[in-house]
PDB file of C-alpha atoms in Angstrom:
ATOM      1  CA  UNK A  14      21.331 -15.026 -27.978  1.00 49.00           C
ATOM      2  CA  UNK A  15      19.266 -13.488 -30.778  1.00 54.00           C
ATOM      3  CA  UNK A  16      17.992  -9.922 -30.431  1.00 54.00           C
ATOM      4  CA  UNK A  17      14.338 -10.964 -30.084  1.00 56.00           C
ATOM      5  CA  UNK A  18      15.308 -13.433 -27.331  1.00 56.00           C
ATOM      6  CA  UNK A  19      16.936 -10.575 -25.405  1.00 57.00           C
ATOM      7  CA  UNK A  20      13.810  -8.453 -25.773  1.00 56.00           C
ATOM      8  CA  UNK A  21      11.689 -11.377 -24.627  1.00 65.00           C
ATOM      9  CA  UNK A  22      13.831 -11.866 -21.494  1.00 58.00           C
ATOM     10  CA  UNK A  23      13.641  -8.134 -20.694  1.00 64.00           C
ATOM     11  CA  UNK A  24       9.850  -8.213 -21.114  1.00 66.00           C
ATOM     12  CA  UNK A  25       9.600 -11.150 -18.716  1.00 63.00           C
ATOM     13  CA  UNK A  26      11.687  -9.241 -16.131  1.00 66.00           C
ATOM     14  CA  UNK A  27       9.491  -6.170 -16.576  1.00 66.00           C
ATOM     15  CA  UNK A  28       6.366  -8.313 -16.322  1.00 75.00           C
ATOM     16  CA  UNK A  29       7.649  -9.925 -13.106  1.00 79.00           C
ATOM     17  CA  UNK A  30       8.173  -6.488 -11.550  1.00 80.00           C
ATOM     18  CA  UNK A  31       4.726  -5.370 -12.688  1.00 80.00           C
ATOM     19  CA  UNK A  32       3.089  -8.487 -11.265  1.00 84.00           C
ATOM     20  CA  UNK A  33       4.995  -8.122  -7.980  1.00 86.00           C
ATOM     21  CA  UNK A  34       3.807  -4.516  -7.669  1.00 86.00           C
ATOM     22  CA  UNK A  35       0.185  -5.487  -8.187  1.00 85.00           C
ATOM     23  CA  UNK A  36       0.511  -8.407  -5.782  1.00 89.00           C
ATOM     24  CA  UNK A  37       1.378  -5.872  -3.084  1.00 90.00           C
ATOM     25  CA  UNK A  38      -1.185  -3.239  -4.065  1.00 88.00           C
ATOM     26  CA  UNK A  39      -3.894  -5.719  -4.984  1.00 90.00           C
ATOM     27  CA  UNK A  40      -3.860  -7.415  -1.615  1.00 93.00           C
ATOM     28  CA  UNK A  41      -7.015  -6.473   0.234  1.00 95.00           C
ATOM     29  CA  UNK A  42      -6.577  -3.439   2.530  1.00 97.00           C
ATOM     30  CA  UNK A  43      -3.040  -2.541   1.407  1.00 96.00           C
ATOM     31  CA  UNK A  44      -4.210   0.277  -0.860  1.00 93.00           C
ATOM     32  CA  UNK A  45      -6.398   1.743   1.880  1.00 95.00           C
ATOM     33  CA  UNK A  46      -3.588   1.516   4.431  1.00 98.00           C
ATOM     34  CA  UNK A  47      -1.185   3.272   2.070  1.00 97.00           C
ATOM     35  CA  UNK A  48      -3.796   5.910   1.240  1.00 95.00           C
ATOM     36  CA  UNK A  49      -4.485   6.529   4.944  1.00 97.00           C
ATOM     37  CA  UNK A  50      -0.779   7.056   5.614  1.00 98.00           C
ATOM     38  CA  UNK A  51      -0.418   9.275   2.542  1.00 97.00           C
ATOM     39  CA  UNK A  52      -3.321  11.447   3.699  1.00 96.00           C
ATOM     40  CA  UNK A  53      -2.557  11.535   7.430  1.00 98.00           C
ATOM     41  CA  UNK A  54       1.170  10.998   7.829  1.00 98.00           C
ATOM     42  CA  UNK A  55       2.402   8.779  10.666  1.00 98.00           C
ATOM     43  CA  UNK A  56      -0.442   7.075  12.519  1.00 98.00           C
ATOM     44  CA  UNK A  57      -0.875   4.976  15.619  1.00 96.00           C
ATOM     45  CA  UNK A  58      -2.363   1.515  15.173  1.00 96.00           C
ATOM     46  CA  UNK A  59      -5.642   2.552  16.812  1.00 96.00           C
ATOM     47  CA  UNK A  60      -6.033   5.465  14.385  1.00 97.00           C
ATOM     48  CA  UNK A  61      -5.257   3.253  11.387  1.00 98.00           C
ATOM     49  CA  UNK A  62      -7.771   0.704  12.644  1.00 97.00           C
ATOM     50  CA  UNK A  63     -10.449   3.406  12.877  1.00 97.00           C
ATOM     51  CA  UNK A  64      -9.587   4.683   9.387  1.00 97.00           C
ATOM     52  CA  UNK A  65      -9.607   1.282   7.658  1.00 95.00           C
ATOM     53  CA  UNK A  66     -12.879   0.430   9.383  1.00 90.00           C
ATOM     54  CA  UNK A  67     -13.809  -2.973   7.967  1.00 94.00           C
ATOM     55  CA  UNK A  68     -10.340  -4.485   8.374  1.00 96.00           C
ATOM     56  CA  UNK A  69      -9.964  -6.603  11.512  1.00 97.00           C
ATOM     57  CA  UNK A  70      -7.081  -5.785  13.838  1.00 97.00           C
ATOM     58  CA  UNK A  71      -5.516  -9.196  13.136  1.00 98.00           C
ATOM     59  CA  UNK A  72      -5.534  -8.601   9.378  1.00 98.00           C
ATOM     60  CA  UNK A  73      -4.319  -5.017   9.816  1.00 98.00           C
ATOM     61  CA  UNK A  74      -1.306  -6.303  11.778  1.00 97.00           C
ATOM     62  CA  UNK A  75      -0.569  -8.827   8.992  1.00 97.00           C
ATOM     63  CA  UNK A  76      -0.836  -6.193   6.261  1.00 98.00           C
ATOM     64  CA  UNK A  77       1.359  -3.715   8.133  1.00 98.00           C
ATOM     65  CA  UNK A  78       4.020  -6.424   8.536  1.00 97.00           C
ATOM     66  CA  UNK A  79       3.817  -7.215   4.799  1.00 96.00           C
ATOM     67  CA  UNK A  80       4.095  -3.549   3.861  1.00 98.00           C
ATOM     68  CA  UNK A  81       7.020  -3.197   6.260  1.00 98.00           C
ATOM     69  CA  UNK A  82       8.727  -6.253   4.718  1.00 96.00           C
ATOM     70  CA  UNK A  83       8.327  -4.614   1.296  1.00 95.00           C
ATOM     71  CA  UNK A  84       9.914  -1.387   2.618  1.00 97.00           C
ATOM     72  CA  UNK A  85       6.741   0.645   2.073  1.00 98.00           C
ATOM     73  CA  UNK A  86       5.891   1.208   5.747  1.00 98.00           C
ATOM     74  CA  UNK A  87       8.106   1.628   8.781  1.00 98.00           C
ATOM     75  CA  UNK A  88       7.175   0.933  12.382  1.00 97.00           C
ATOM     76  CA  UNK A  89       8.480   3.672  14.663  1.00 95.00           C
ATOM     77  CA  UNK A  90       8.822   3.129  18.389  1.00 92.00           C
ATOM     78  CA  UNK A  91       9.473   5.841  20.935  1.00 86.00           C
ATOM     79  CA  UNK A  92      10.963   4.385  24.120  1.00 79.00           C
ATOM     80  CA  UNK A  93      10.145   7.300  26.383  1.00 77.00           C
ATOM     81  CA  UNK A  94       6.393   7.026  25.814  1.00 77.00           C
ATOM     82  CA  UNK A  95       5.919   3.450  24.555  1.00 81.00           C
ATOM     83  CA  UNK A  96       4.364   5.082  21.503  1.00 89.00           C
ATOM     84  CA  UNK A  97       4.307   3.106  18.257  1.00 92.00           C
ATOM     85  CA  UNK A  98       3.502   4.750  14.940  1.00 97.00           C
ATOM     86  CA  UNK A  99       3.381   3.557  11.372  1.00 98.00           C
ATOM     87  CA  UNK A 100       4.628   5.785   8.584  1.00 98.00           C
ATOM     88  CA  UNK A 101       5.430   5.467   4.920  1.00 98.00           C
ATOM     89  CA  UNK A 102       9.045   5.059   3.932  1.00 98.00           C
ATOM     90  CA  UNK A 103      10.541   7.061   1.079  1.00 98.00           C
ATOM     91  CA  UNK A 104       9.558   4.160  -1.182  1.00 97.00           C
ATOM     92  CA  UNK A 105       5.999   4.277   0.169  1.00 97.00           C
ATOM     93  CA  UNK A 106       5.798   8.055  -0.240  1.00 97.00           C
ATOM     94  CA  UNK A 107       6.874   7.650  -3.857  1.00 96.00           C
ATOM     95  CA  UNK A 108       3.488   6.004  -4.515  1.00 94.00           C
ATOM     96  CA  UNK A 109       1.602   9.268  -3.895  1.00 96.00           C
ATOM     97  CA  UNK A 110       1.157  10.250  -7.551  1.00 96.00           C
ATOM     98  CA  UNK A 111       0.235   6.719  -8.625  1.00 92.00           C
ATOM     99  CA  UNK A 112      -2.300   6.389  -5.804  1.00 92.00           C
ATOM    100  CA  UNK A 113      -3.861   9.716  -6.823  1.00 93.00           C
ATOM    101  CA  UNK A 114      -4.254   8.443 -10.392  1.00 94.00           C
ATOM    102  CA  UNK A 115      -5.897   5.241  -9.104  1.00 89.00           C
ATOM    103  CA  UNK A 116      -8.149   7.307  -6.816  1.00 86.00           C
ATOM    104  CA  UNK A 117      -9.177   9.597  -9.695  1.00 92.00           C
ATOM    105  CA  UNK A 118      -9.825   6.621 -11.969  1.00 91.00           C
ATOM    106  CA  UNK A 119     -12.010   4.912  -9.360  1.00 89.00           C
ATOM    107  CA  UNK A 120     -13.972   8.140  -8.796  1.00 90.00           C
ATOM    108  CA  UNK A 121     -14.749   8.306 -12.494  1.00 90.00           C
ATOM    109  CA  UNK A 122     -15.392   4.666 -13.306  1.00 91.00           C
ATOM    110  CA  UNK A 123     -16.495   2.905 -10.115  1.00 83.00           C
ATOM    111  CA  UNK A 124     -19.614   4.980  -9.577  1.00 74.00           C
ATOM    112  CA  UNK A 125     -21.743   2.011  -8.526  1.00 72.00           C
ATOM    113  CA  UNK A 126     -19.387   0.738  -5.798  1.00 66.00           C
ATOM    114  CA  UNK A 127     -20.461   0.978  -2.186  1.00 58.00           C
ATOM    115  CA  UNK A 128     -18.312   3.127   0.064  1.00 53.00           C
ATOM    116  CA  UNK A 129     -16.090   1.421   2.635  1.00 46.00           C
ATOM    117  CA  UNK A 130     -18.338   2.591   5.471  1.00 44.00           C
ATOM    118  CA  UNK A 131     -21.539   1.193   3.942  1.00 40.00           C
TER     119      UNK A 131
END
């Protein structure tokens, strides 16, 4: 294999990872769910539902399952109280700095966007 073919293959692998990351983050509500858990720590479903206000409960359940399947969120159950919480995994927590950069960028450049509660 020629050197430029190797570089091309590596770029495709990098691109695939990049695309996969944005498929997760770009899915509607996922960013807000991650941000809520970053800001509040572990949360019960009801609290998440009240924080991500325009997301239906059905969709919130789907998104939490997707984030759990991608090892970004974990579902914690406590037998003694039947309490269920959702929390970020170590992988999810590692998104803190990136999410702050996205938040800062949107504050600066998306000045004409309506707020979530509008």
